[in-house]
XYZ file of C-alpha atoms in Angstrom:
763
model
C 5.662 -65.590 -17.853
C 9.377 -66.395 -17.523
C 12.140 -64.093 -16.500
C 13.532 -63.805 -20.015
C 10.152 -62.707 -21.315
C 9.803 -60.008 -18.614
C 13.243 -58.543 -19.258
C 12.797 -57.721 -22.942
C 13.623 -54.075 -23.907
C 14.832 -53.692 -20.354
C 16.045 -50.055 -20.405
C 12.813 -48.455 -21.597
C 10.299 -46.915 -19.201
C 7.293 -44.766 -20.210
C 8.272 -42.141 -17.651
C 11.949 -42.054 -18.694
C 12.463 -43.317 -22.255
C 16.180 -42.511 -21.967
C 16.726 -44.144 -18.572
C 20.467 -44.727 -18.179
C 20.212 -47.852 -16.030
C 18.734 -51.236 -16.795
C 15.357 -52.670 -15.843
C 14.990 -56.385 -15.210
C 12.294 -58.436 -13.513
C 13.490 -57.492 -10.003
C 15.604 -54.801 -8.449
C 18.320 -57.357 -7.567
C 19.067 -57.889 -11.250
C 18.349 -54.287 -12.332
C 20.768 -51.348 -12.390
C 19.500 -48.055 -10.899
C 20.424 -44.652 -12.295
C 19.523 -41.085 -11.439
C 19.096 -38.045 -13.666
C 22.036 -35.708 -13.854
C 22.026 -32.991 -11.234
C 21.407 -29.437 -12.450
C 24.605 -27.816 -13.689
C 24.093 -24.690 -11.600
C 24.531 -26.335 -8.202
C 27.307 -24.725 -6.132
C 27.159 -21.728 -8.479
C 27.146 -18.033 -7.654
C 24.084 -16.416 -6.114
C 22.403 -13.483 -7.838
C 20.466 -10.569 -6.327
C 18.817 -7.759 -8.246
C 17.712 -4.850 -6.036
C 15.220 -2.649 -7.868
C 14.193 0.826 -6.728
C 11.049 2.520 -7.981
C 11.256 6.139 -9.227
C 14.736 6.759 -7.804
C 16.498 9.374 -9.907
C 20.026 9.110 -11.302
C 21.577 11.333 -8.630
C 19.612 10.189 -5.573
C 22.203 7.728 -4.187
C 24.965 9.707 -2.498
C 27.572 7.794 -4.516
C 25.964 9.339 -7.624
C 26.117 12.875 -6.274
C 23.391 13.571 -3.738
C 23.728 14.674 -0.139
C 21.179 12.055 0.938
C 22.160 9.285 3.353
C 22.724 6.016 1.468
C 25.760 4.401 3.148
C 24.771 0.876 2.151
C 24.213 1.702 -1.497
C 27.597 3.427 -1.269
C 28.986 0.254 0.295
C 27.937 -1.686 -2.795
C 29.569 0.943 -4.994
C 32.799 0.819 -2.995
C 32.932 -2.954 -3.376
C 31.672 -2.979 -6.954
C 31.271 -0.755 -10.001
C 29.089 2.268 -10.766
C 27.651 2.576 -14.264
C 26.900 6.141 -15.314
C 25.728 5.285 -18.833
C 22.943 2.952 -17.709
C 19.520 3.459 -19.297
C 16.020 2.100 -18.728
C 12.719 2.209 -20.606
C 11.332 5.271 -18.711
C 8.521 3.370 -16.949
C 8.236 0.635 -14.355
C 6.478 -2.380 -15.913
C 8.426 -2.140 -19.188
C 11.747 -1.785 -17.359
C 11.021 -4.759 -15.115
C 10.012 -6.892 -18.089
C 13.272 -6.013 -19.848
C 15.326 -6.601 -16.711
C 13.904 -10.072 -16.121
C 14.008 -11.247 -19.744
C 16.906 -9.445 -21.423
C 14.570 -8.431 -24.240
C 13.038 -5.140 -25.288
C 9.725 -4.334 -23.682
C 7.624 -3.986 -26.824
C 8.832 -7.368 -28.045
C 7.698 -9.142 -24.882
C 4.266 -7.462 -24.777
C 4.914 -4.695 -22.220
C 4.923 -1.426 -24.174
C 3.483 0.357 -21.162
C 2.188 -0.616 -17.752
C 0.692 -4.027 -17.048
C -2.759 -2.496 -16.467
C -3.048 -2.050 -20.242
C -4.082 -4.446 -22.989
C -4.581 -2.490 -26.177
C -5.363 -5.394 -28.471
C -1.905 -5.404 -30.078
C 0.998 -7.810 -29.431
C 3.226 -5.031 -28.062
C 0.850 -4.377 -25.131
C -0.724 -7.421 -23.500
C -0.007 -6.643 -19.842
C 2.017 -9.824 -19.312
C 5.387 -11.141 -20.473
C 5.154 -13.511 -23.414
C 6.282 -17.076 -22.658
C 8.572 -16.694 -25.681
C 10.822 -14.554 -23.451
C 11.627 -16.580 -20.341
C 12.463 -14.666 -17.185
C 15.749 -15.075 -15.356
C 13.803 -16.979 -12.718
C 12.614 -19.528 -15.287
C 16.073 -19.999 -16.769
C 17.941 -20.138 -13.467
C 15.445 -22.562 -11.950
C 16.295 -24.994 -14.748
C 19.906 -24.706 -13.574
C 18.987 -25.717 -10.036
C 18.569 -22.256 -8.515
C 16.083 -21.363 -5.815
C 14.177 -18.385 -7.218
C 12.800 -15.800 -4.803
C 10.760 -12.655 -5.478
C 10.048 -10.014 -2.828
C 8.340 -6.655 -3.365
C 6.676 -5.010 -6.319
C 5.624 -7.171 -9.265
C 3.376 -5.157 -11.633
C 3.922 -7.551 -14.512
C 0.402 -8.995 -14.627
C -2.851 -7.406 -15.820
C -4.305 -5.998 -12.613
C -7.781 -7.307 -13.394
C -6.188 -10.778 -13.151
C -4.761 -10.086 -9.709
C -7.753 -11.215 -7.667
C -7.973 -14.611 -6.008
C -9.975 -15.688 -9.072
C -6.955 -15.177 -11.335
C -6.058 -16.328 -13.872
C -2.621 -16.587 -12.282
C -0.777 -16.986 -15.579
C 1.312 -13.843 -15.130
C 1.834 -13.977 -11.365
C 5.396 -14.462 -10.067
C 5.097 -18.187 -9.313
C 3.908 -18.823 -12.847
C 6.867 -16.816 -14.189
C 9.558 -18.953 -12.615
C 9.730 -17.906 -8.984
C 9.521 -20.519 -6.238
C 8.366 -17.970 -3.676
C 6.722 -14.538 -3.764
C 6.001 -12.036 -1.029
C 4.997 -8.523 -1.981
C 2.379 -6.560 -3.899
C 1.078 -7.012 -7.414
C 0.058 -3.427 -8.234
C 2.102 -0.417 -9.301
C 2.093 1.190 -5.844
C 1.027 0.377 -2.312
C 0.755 1.944 1.109
C 3.992 1.178 2.970
C 2.214 0.928 6.318
C -0.924 -0.882 5.058
C 0.246 -2.801 1.966
C -2.016 -5.009 -0.113
C 0.144 -8.094 0.341
C 0.275 -11.327 -1.609
C 2.211 -14.405 -0.526
C 2.819 -16.864 -3.348
C -0.657 -17.100 -4.948
C -2.700 -15.885 -1.974
C -3.638 -12.433 -0.687
C -2.707 -11.987 2.965
C -2.734 -9.334 5.671
C 0.404 -7.605 6.963
C 1.898 -9.428 9.963
C 1.794 -6.313 12.149
C 0.172 -2.894 12.321
C 1.912 0.475 11.982
C 1.408 0.946 15.706
C 3.417 -2.245 16.197
C 6.229 -0.847 14.063
C 5.320 -2.308 10.683
C 6.832 -0.962 7.453
C 6.820 -2.857 4.162
C 10.504 -2.351 3.305
C 11.542 -4.017 6.554
C 9.111 -6.862 5.949
C 10.505 -7.532 2.478
C 14.026 -7.941 3.799
C 12.758 -10.094 6.675
C 11.119 -12.431 4.174
C 14.143 -12.474 1.881
C 16.596 -13.393 4.610
C 14.204 -16.053 5.975
C 14.038 -17.735 2.570
C 17.815 -17.660 2.159
C 18.430 -18.910 5.698
C 16.115 -21.854 5.100
C 17.895 -22.617 1.833
C 21.478 -22.540 3.087
C 20.504 -24.509 6.183
C 19.028 -27.444 4.256
C 20.503 -27.250 0.736
C 23.684 -25.185 0.848
C 24.596 -26.575 -2.592
C 21.658 -24.738 -4.207
C 22.398 -21.156 -5.243
C 19.625 -18.582 -5.210
C 18.302 -15.765 -7.322
C 16.616 -13.021 -5.288
C 14.599 -10.348 -7.084
C 14.112 -7.680 -4.403
C 11.928 -4.845 -5.687
C 11.166 -2.188 -3.079
C 8.073 0.016 -3.220
C 10.447 2.888 -2.488
C 10.832 5.532 -3.905
C 7.371 5.516 -5.455
C 4.687 7.571 -3.740
C 3.333 7.464 -1.120
C 6.580 8.473 0.572
C 6.366 6.752 3.948
C 9.036 6.397 6.629
C 9.199 5.742 10.385
C 8.958 8.832 12.586
C 12.622 8.694 13.619
C 13.715 8.957 9.994
C 11.314 11.810 9.288
C 12.675 13.730 12.286
C 16.241 13.174 11.115
C 15.652 15.170 7.921
C 13.817 18.172 9.386
C 15.246 21.403 8.032
C 17.835 19.716 5.821
C 16.515 21.169 2.552
C 15.594 24.697 3.608
C 17.992 26.252 1.091
C 15.689 25.041 -1.696
C 15.928 23.002 -4.852
C 18.095 25.433 -6.820
C 20.860 25.396 -4.207
C 20.721 21.645 -3.697
C 20.769 20.935 -7.415
C 23.922 23.025 -7.772
C 25.526 21.229 -4.816
C 24.687 17.791 -6.178
C 25.966 18.728 -9.631
C 29.293 19.916 -8.229
C 29.604 16.687 -6.259
C 28.979 14.694 -9.437
C 31.836 16.480 -11.179
C 34.167 16.033 -8.194
C 33.340 12.321 -7.974
C 33.753 11.711 -11.702
C 30.103 10.751 -12.151
C 29.774 13.270 -14.982
C 32.559 14.756 -17.134
C 33.926 18.119 -15.949
C 32.601 19.935 -19.035
C 29.009 18.785 -18.447
C 26.416 21.576 -18.557
C 23.701 21.546 -15.911
C 20.342 21.598 -17.682
C 17.992 24.510 -16.908
C 14.873 24.170 -14.793
C 12.166 22.153 -16.480
C 9.071 24.084 -17.580
C 6.820 24.636 -14.583
C 9.638 24.586 -12.017
C 9.775 28.030 -10.415
C 12.917 29.634 -9.043
C 13.046 28.881 -5.326
C 13.162 32.550 -4.403
C 9.736 33.097 -5.997
C 7.975 30.687 -3.633
C 6.062 31.982 -0.630
C 7.221 31.023 2.857
C 4.491 28.404 3.146
C 5.195 27.010 -0.315
C 8.837 26.571 0.681
C 7.951 24.925 3.976
C 5.509 22.593 2.237
C 7.938 21.636 -0.526
C 10.746 21.013 1.974
C 8.608 18.779 4.146
C 7.683 16.682 1.098
C 11.351 16.341 0.123
C 12.181 15.410 3.710
C 9.713 12.514 3.493
C 11.342 11.342 0.263
C 14.800 11.522 1.835
C 13.626 9.712 4.958
C 12.133 6.924 2.884
C 15.351 6.461 0.907
C 17.409 6.559 4.108
C 15.170 3.913 5.676
C 15.253 1.708 2.568
C 19.039 1.954 2.463
C 19.122 0.715 6.053
C 17.157 -2.373 4.989
C 19.680 -3.005 2.230
C 22.314 -2.795 4.957
C 20.498 -5.507 6.894
C 20.547 -7.734 3.822
C 24.257 -7.114 3.214
C 25.061 -7.833 6.861
C 23.110 -11.086 6.593
C 25.131 -12.123 3.551
C 28.362 -11.300 5.386
C 27.310 -13.239 8.473
C 26.559 -16.362 6.447
C 29.697 -16.082 4.279
C 27.637 -15.539 1.145
C 28.982 -12.165 0.002
C 31.969 -13.351 -2.017
C 29.856 -15.743 -4.043
C 26.945 -13.355 -4.696
C 26.530 -10.993 -7.639
C 24.373 -7.991 -6.720
C 22.951 -5.499 -9.211
C 21.208 -2.413 -7.768
C 19.259 -0.108 -10.058
C 16.170 2.041 -10.527
C 13.417 1.341 -13.048
C 13.160 4.904 -14.401
C 13.949 8.507 -13.554
C 12.451 10.535 -10.727
C 8.705 11.065 -10.969
C 6.774 14.191 -11.962
C 3.486 12.928 -10.514
C 3.536 15.278 -7.524
C 2.856 18.245 -9.772
C 4.367 21.732 -9.476
C 3.704 22.176 -5.729
C 3.539 18.599 -4.424
C 0.648 17.008 -2.524
C -0.155 15.672 0.937
C -2.686 13.369 -0.671
C -2.352 12.784 -4.392
C -6.016 11.843 -4.644
C -6.943 15.460 -4.015
C -5.504 16.242 -7.424
C -7.291 13.331 -9.095
C -10.626 14.450 -7.665
C -10.153 18.143 -8.504
C -10.196 18.936 -4.799
C -7.156 21.140 -4.951
C -5.018 21.352 -1.873
C -4.461 24.832 -0.517
C -0.828 25.078 0.557
C -1.557 27.496 3.391
C -4.244 25.151 4.722
C -1.945 22.127 4.411
C 0.838 23.916 6.286
C -1.546 24.988 9.028
C -3.289 21.646 9.505
C -1.513 18.722 7.836
C 2.194 19.434 7.690
C 3.097 16.834 10.305
C 1.065 14.154 8.503
C 3.533 14.131 5.612
C 5.517 10.907 5.523
C 3.272 9.182 8.076
C 0.420 6.684 7.728
C -1.959 9.678 7.603
C -0.734 10.959 4.240
C -0.293 9.765 0.672
C 2.243 12.383 -0.337
C 4.399 13.073 -3.366
C 7.017 15.751 -3.856
C 6.965 18.616 -6.398
C 8.650 18.881 -9.784
C 11.487 21.015 -8.458
C 12.746 18.315 -6.093
C 12.152 15.618 -8.688
C 14.437 17.393 -11.125
C 17.093 17.588 -8.428
C 16.916 13.790 -8.306
C 17.586 13.647 -12.049
C 20.606 15.976 -11.924
C 22.145 16.926 -14.327
C 19.502 15.908 -16.861
C 16.168 17.384 -17.854
C 12.642 16.024 -17.825
C 11.328 13.094 -15.826
C 10.090 9.526 -15.709
C 8.032 8.451 -18.759
C 10.044 10.711 -21.100
C 12.976 9.693 -23.289
C 15.376 12.501 -22.382
C 17.992 11.693 -19.754
C 15.740 12.539 -16.819
C 13.427 9.696 -17.767
C 15.795 6.965 -18.936
C 19.288 7.528 -17.468
C 19.516 5.762 -14.118
C 22.086 4.660 -11.583
C 23.369 1.076 -11.709
C 25.778 -0.657 -9.342
C 27.145 -4.168 -9.774
C 29.028 -5.904 -6.970
C 30.616 -9.336 -7.459
C 33.767 -10.011 -5.431
C 34.634 -13.156 -7.399
C 34.279 -11.451 -10.743
C 35.448 -7.859 -10.221
C 39.154 -7.540 -9.435
C 39.373 -3.801 -8.842
C 36.191 -2.577 -7.125
C 35.253 1.045 -6.581
C 35.511 2.082 -10.216
C 33.182 3.978 -12.523
C 32.120 2.705 -15.931
C 30.812 5.189 -18.462
C 29.840 2.834 -21.301
C 26.342 3.114 -22.661
C 24.303 0.203 -21.349
C 20.658 -0.714 -21.051
C 18.390 -2.601 -18.708
C 18.153 -5.421 -21.271
C 21.862 -6.020 -20.579
C 21.350 -7.238 -17.001
C 20.065 -10.739 -17.815
C 22.758 -11.417 -20.452
C 25.368 -10.255 -17.930
C 24.072 -12.719 -15.341
C 23.992 -15.594 -17.823
C 27.465 -14.788 -19.134
C 28.955 -14.497 -15.650
C 27.423 -17.822 -14.614
C 28.350 -19.610 -17.826
C 24.718 -20.292 -18.746
C 23.546 -20.714 -22.318
C 19.958 -19.581 -22.666
C 17.917 -22.546 -23.877
C 16.145 -22.281 -27.203
C 12.993 -23.762 -25.671
C 11.678 -23.054 -22.155
C 8.532 -24.722 -20.819
C 7.665 -25.831 -24.337
C 7.933 -22.345 -25.850
C 10.518 -21.416 -28.455
C 12.525 -18.426 -27.274
C 13.145 -15.137 -29.067
C 16.790 -13.983 -29.222
C 18.268 -11.955 -26.384
C 18.329 -8.230 -27.162
C 20.777 -7.082 -24.508
C 24.538 -7.570 -24.335
C 26.680 -8.823 -21.474
C 28.528 -6.234 -19.396
C 31.160 -8.662 -18.124
C 33.688 -7.047 -20.491
C 33.536 -3.955 -18.251
C 34.264 -5.808 -15.009
C 38.043 -5.718 -15.127
C 38.917 -2.962 -17.546
C 38.235 0.754 -17.421
C 38.204 1.165 -21.204
C 35.485 3.508 -22.442
C 34.725 1.349 -25.464
C 31.082 0.295 -25.676
C 30.457 -3.163 -27.078
C 26.874 -2.757 -28.079
C 24.616 -2.194 -31.045
C 21.859 0.416 -31.290
C 19.187 0.811 -28.621
C 15.822 2.376 -29.319
C 13.467 4.011 -26.781
C 9.729 4.650 -27.005
C 7.213 5.597 -24.362
C 3.733 6.914 -25.220
C 5.061 8.519 -28.386
C 8.261 9.944 -26.899
C 11.110 8.390 -28.865
C 14.886 8.154 -28.904
C 17.686 6.013 -30.238
C 21.325 5.570 -29.274
C 23.983 4.304 -31.674
C 27.776 4.707 -31.732
C 27.773 7.487 -29.144
C 24.991 9.552 -30.718
C 21.475 9.953 -29.393
C 18.489 11.243 -31.343
C 15.457 12.117 -29.240
C 12.050 13.717 -29.571
C 9.508 14.943 -27.055
C 6.116 14.011 -28.471
C 2.982 16.068 -27.914
C -0.112 13.896 -27.801
C -2.247 13.815 -30.971
C 0.430 15.593 -33.008
C 1.335 13.596 -36.144
C 4.579 11.727 -35.530
C 6.096 13.130 -38.712
C 5.742 16.605 -37.184
C 7.823 15.766 -34.093
C 10.996 17.806 -33.676
C 14.076 15.668 -33.123
C 17.258 16.684 -31.368
C 20.684 15.122 -31.885
C 23.343 14.824 -29.201
C 26.825 13.319 -29.022
C 26.121 11.583 -25.754
C 29.747 10.623 -25.129
C 30.600 14.338 -25.060
C 27.291 15.829 -23.908
C 26.096 13.995 -20.814
C 23.089 16.250 -20.121
C 21.945 16.576 -23.760
C 22.409 20.333 -23.935
C 24.219 20.789 -27.281
C 21.781 20.039 -30.088
C 23.548 19.002 -33.320
C 20.401 18.530 -35.384
C 21.157 21.539 -37.594
C 24.910 21.150 -38.033
C 24.679 17.379 -38.513
C 21.314 17.064 -40.248
C 22.437 14.086 -42.343
C 23.409 12.213 -39.183
C 20.032 13.012 -37.625
C 18.235 11.713 -40.704
C 20.280 8.520 -40.482
C 19.413 8.099 -36.788
C 15.688 8.623 -37.360
C 15.739 6.007 -40.133
C 17.554 3.665 -37.755
C 14.851 4.235 -35.152
C 12.151 3.092 -37.600
C 14.254 0.092 -38.551
C 14.652 -0.931 -34.916
C 10.972 -0.258 -34.248
C 9.947 -2.752 -36.904
C 12.530 -5.272 -35.724
C 11.423 -5.198 -32.075
C 7.655 -4.920 -32.443
C 7.322 -1.293 -31.376
C 4.582 -0.579 -33.900
C 1.863 0.528 -33.953
C 2.849 3.729 -32.195
C 0.274 4.732 -29.616
C 0.493 8.086 -27.840
C -2.492 7.402 -25.637
C -1.563 7.346 -21.991
C -4.206 7.582 -19.332
C -7.005 7.047 -21.867
C -6.084 3.374 -22.172
C -7.103 2.798 -18.572
C -10.669 3.441 -19.635
C -10.733 0.324 -21.819
C -12.043 -1.942 -19.088
C -15.134 -3.550 -20.562
C -13.621 -6.235 -22.768
C -14.448 -9.952 -22.742
C -12.757 -11.707 -19.867
C -12.826 -8.599 -17.707
C -14.671 -8.477 -14.358
C -16.128 -5.202 -15.658
C -17.845 -6.768 -18.654
C -21.301 -5.648 -17.593
C -22.973 -3.381 -15.040
C -23.461 -5.774 -12.145
C -21.167 -7.508 -9.677
C -22.261 -10.227 -7.252
C -20.074 -11.565 -4.455
C -20.545 -14.401 -1.992
C -18.564 -13.607 1.178
C -16.220 -14.484 2.601
C -14.026 -13.577 -0.379
C -10.391 -12.513 -0.529
C -9.423 -8.849 -0.696
C -10.158 -7.450 -4.162
C -7.582 -5.066 -5.716
C -8.799 -1.661 -6.861
C -8.601 -2.424 -10.599
C -11.052 -5.296 -10.191
C -13.510 -3.480 -7.876
C -16.927 -2.309 -9.114
C -16.489 0.835 -11.185
C -18.483 3.220 -9.012
C -16.422 6.265 -10.082
C -19.069 8.884 -9.402
C -21.825 6.979 -11.170
C -25.256 6.165 -9.792
C -25.161 2.804 -8.064
C -26.897 0.486 -5.628
C -25.375 -1.962 -3.142
C -27.586 -4.674 -1.667
C -26.381 -7.049 1.046
C -28.258 -10.236 1.901
C -27.727 -10.972 5.589
C -28.899 -13.656 7.965
C -29.528 -12.243 11.439
C -29.145 -14.487 14.451
C -30.091 -13.923 18.069
C -27.602 -11.108 18.644
C -27.785 -7.613 17.118
C -25.745 -7.333 13.928
C -22.535 -5.323 13.995
C -19.485 -4.837 11.814
C -18.445 -3.818 8.330
C -20.534 -4.939 5.370
C -18.441 -3.257 2.657
C -15.293 -1.113 2.792
C -13.341 0.368 -0.089
C -10.310 2.652 0.146
C -8.404 3.791 3.222
C -8.230 6.419 5.944
C -7.842 9.223 3.433
C -10.580 8.385 0.952
C -13.215 5.734 0.373
C -16.473 4.150 1.563
C -17.478 2.266 4.689
C -20.882 0.580 5.028
C -21.185 -0.707 8.586
C -23.351 -1.264 11.642
C -22.302 -0.191 15.117
C -24.351 0.056 18.312
C -27.529 -0.836 16.374
C -27.044 2.063 13.942
C -26.530 1.506 10.210
C -24.001 3.881 8.626
C -22.648 4.639 5.179
C -19.624 6.921 5.407
C -18.536 8.802 2.300
C -14.923 9.760 3.030
C -13.838 12.543 0.690
C -10.178 13.196 1.574
C -10.941 13.221 5.286
C -14.196 15.158 4.935
C -16.914 12.722 5.953
C -20.542 12.765 4.880
C -22.560 10.079 6.576
C -26.018 8.599 6.288
C -27.123 6.893 9.512
C -30.240 5.145 10.746
C -31.059 3.068 13.839
C -32.011 -0.508 12.970
C -33.432 -3.443 14.891
C -33.729 -6.635 12.862
C -35.481 -9.812 13.911
C -33.696 -13.128 13.395
C -33.911 -14.328 9.800
C -33.139 -13.122 6.290
C -32.893 -9.404 5.526
C -31.608 -7.068 2.819
C -29.570 -4.047 3.817
C -28.726 -1.604 1.077
C -27.394 1.765 0.078
C -28.245 3.774 -3.012
C -26.305 6.622 -4.587
C -28.227 8.973 -6.868
C -26.114 11.430 -8.765
C -27.120 15.032 -9.416
C -24.440 16.552 -11.667
C -21.374 16.963 -9.400
C -23.364 16.270 -6.232
C -25.526 13.391 -5.083
C -27.598 11.695 -2.412
C -26.762 8.621 -0.343
C -29.843 6.703 0.845
C -29.867 3.750 3.238
C -32.414 0.971 2.795
C -33.535 -1.936 4.966
C -35.733 -4.620 3.410
C -36.597 -2.287 0.535
C -37.560 0.748 2.654
C -35.590 4.008 2.778
C -34.412 4.636 6.337
C -31.868 7.488 6.125
C -29.991 9.718 3.731
C -27.304 12.388 3.372
C -26.488 14.917 0.679
C -23.043 14.635 -0.942
C -21.895 18.172 -1.833
C -19.063 17.047 -4.132
C -18.656 13.667 -5.764
C -15.447 11.700 -5.249
C -14.623 10.294 -8.644
C -11.586 8.272 -7.569
C -11.699 6.148 -4.429
C -7.956 5.759 -3.966
C -5.600 2.916 -4.787
C -6.689 0.600 -1.965
C -9.055 -2.207 -2.901
C -12.214 -3.622 -1.348
C -13.220 -5.952 1.469
C -16.624 -7.473 2.180
C -17.512 -8.338 5.747
C -14.573 -6.393 7.194
C -12.234 -3.420 6.733
C -8.911 -5.234 6.706
C -6.202 -2.631 6.142
C -6.250 1.140 6.704
C -9.724 1.784 8.195
C -11.869 4.226 6.253
C -13.353 5.698 9.457
C -12.180 6.102 13.030
C -15.375 4.606 14.521
C -13.828 1.173 14.748
C -10.549 -0.689 14.909
C -9.786 -2.792 11.829
C -10.950 -5.291 10.770
C -14.307 -4.843 12.626
C -15.642 -8.026 11.047
C -19.360 -8.461 10.442
C -20.717 -10.692 13.213
C -23.568 -12.326 11.292
C -23.897 -14.215 8.031
C -23.276 -12.091 4.965
C -24.491 -14.407 2.226
C -24.400 -12.133 -0.828
C -23.448 -8.579 -1.793
C -24.714 -7.227 -5.110
C -23.504 -4.053 -6.857
C -25.446 -2.475 -9.687
C -24.097 0.437 -11.735
C -27.092 2.496 -12.820
C -25.499 5.194 -14.983
C -22.618 5.800 -17.315
C -19.476 7.597 -16.213
C -19.091 11.180 -17.402
C -16.000 12.340 -19.253
C -14.786 14.052 -16.066
C -15.194 10.785 -14.147
C -13.224 8.869 -16.753
C -10.474 11.490 -16.935
C -10.029 11.455 -13.162
C -9.881 7.665 -13.103
C -7.376 7.526 -15.952
C -5.000 10.065 -14.413
C -5.063 8.146 -11.152
C -4.238 4.848 -12.804
C -1.350 6.393 -14.724
C 0.107 7.838 -11.518
C 0.407 4.355 -10.015
C 3.465 3.975 -12.198
């Protein structure tokens, strides 16, 4: 073949049909060309710092007396937004933050643990709403995610996947954090990229998750600027703080001793006055009354006060410690001359939480298992555990409402206490007069449009082959360099488990929905939010026509954004586990160790039912020893192990241990070691078996229906050890070839209710 024949159609290549060079028979007579570089190179960096369950007033620059100098530092060098609103719950807020669309529209009506069979609740973000990570990566950005995810169905969060909704499949180059709604800060269930891993250190070695997240974040950025300083980055840093359990290092806990002894009524008044003095709320704002169930401080007993204060101290210590980690990140940016070219948005995903109940808890799983904590007993025996690795604590309603000052109600509700949150934006290159306060109504869907607008990015109509729905939020860049109070935004609806609200042109209509009450019977209130910050002056009677107009607008927006069908189920939805594609689609589970750590939502549903566990082991020449199966943590769970030639099954019920034990001596070869639980109403019997023969048993006086939020390991106890007999991981020293679980009875209604409440509290 001659040269002229080879060179026909010389600019076409199957890999690059639009190749800009020319292709001839050899490179000497061909013209090379390279694709255009991404337009975002040398652009501004972006960081979103997301808190969990931090109330509107918790940062000191929003009124509190807590210690948040680094959050305040961002406010001093940026802008505070006092009209910022979220969806009232974590997964929905995070979906809206990352996509710029409303949560129902993207398939995240509630938490990612749910899939109700309707398009508004699939447990993952639709590919028709690309995340900021997906869009910015197309522009050449490095995309980094550290911390809480909770945007994937938790049953999909095992090593078996599918990984469709994990961070790396949603546009992030790197991930380091946890996939569930909460985690232990000292013993987190960590995932790196697409793999479950163990924490790099123990609590005794000084480990705390918040520190680890910042360590990972700065390592990623250091690597990037060292090798490719032209590539900007997007960092999504989502702390586990301030979600329960409230964990902090001992030095921080000690710092806050005695700081809240005056009680929640006094501190709420102090914070409210500070808000007025700082201009966070207008001077004519009315402080809302105590929420139902919050007692006047003077009515509490001495022990109730001491208990409540210690729980608030742990919350304050955790926030103080998290703020210090933010300080480390800011110092890193300063050191590497990155601050001026980095936009930072700091926010919370919803209002302060009500999940600690009226008195608070040392271990929230006592509530879920109807093993009520006695305050006097807790003060006498467990007070110093609060805030440490030995507790899983949450604070009471009274302190939670202080965090939502001046509003009423809490997270998951559509009054101000649930949806009005603090927002700070710092961007030295884009904000000329930092330190100001912006009072415009804005919403979490506005964050992504603000980032795109500031960076000059047009959102593509197609991302990864999927046509994109329109953005629902509006850019806030118009607020950066003007203090005008004008709000450039259309209406914004709210809906969470039947609670509803809508904002439009300064008005807000809102209803508190009681479950199973017909929606047409809900009582709506109407507030002029521009003039009534705390929603205390109801205009529903004097402006009934306006209220009717607002309710009609809510229904219009609901249809537009896929809110329907309304669904006021909350915790009940967690019971819908046995659907096709679920690991719970049946009554048996068989594992072939070694397997990766299995998150709680994908573990066998023991939940107080009758069950049998059978382990196939191969014994060698040495006596067997180690953990066969462990589920839970130090505070609650199961451990099935062999030590010193004794087989044990420990039933840890909130630190009260019942144990079946039996000496064993097994010859080399194949054996079956098992444990059987037979239920008798609210009690039961644990029986150990070896090669089909019963060898030991123990009576269980009260069934534990919920085994905590920590998942399961086979062949070891990797994280917080269930018992003190061994040091984790206490790996099984022989071959564990198969472990089989069989569920032999149905869950009772009480079992299901306990499980559902627990799952809901993970939010």
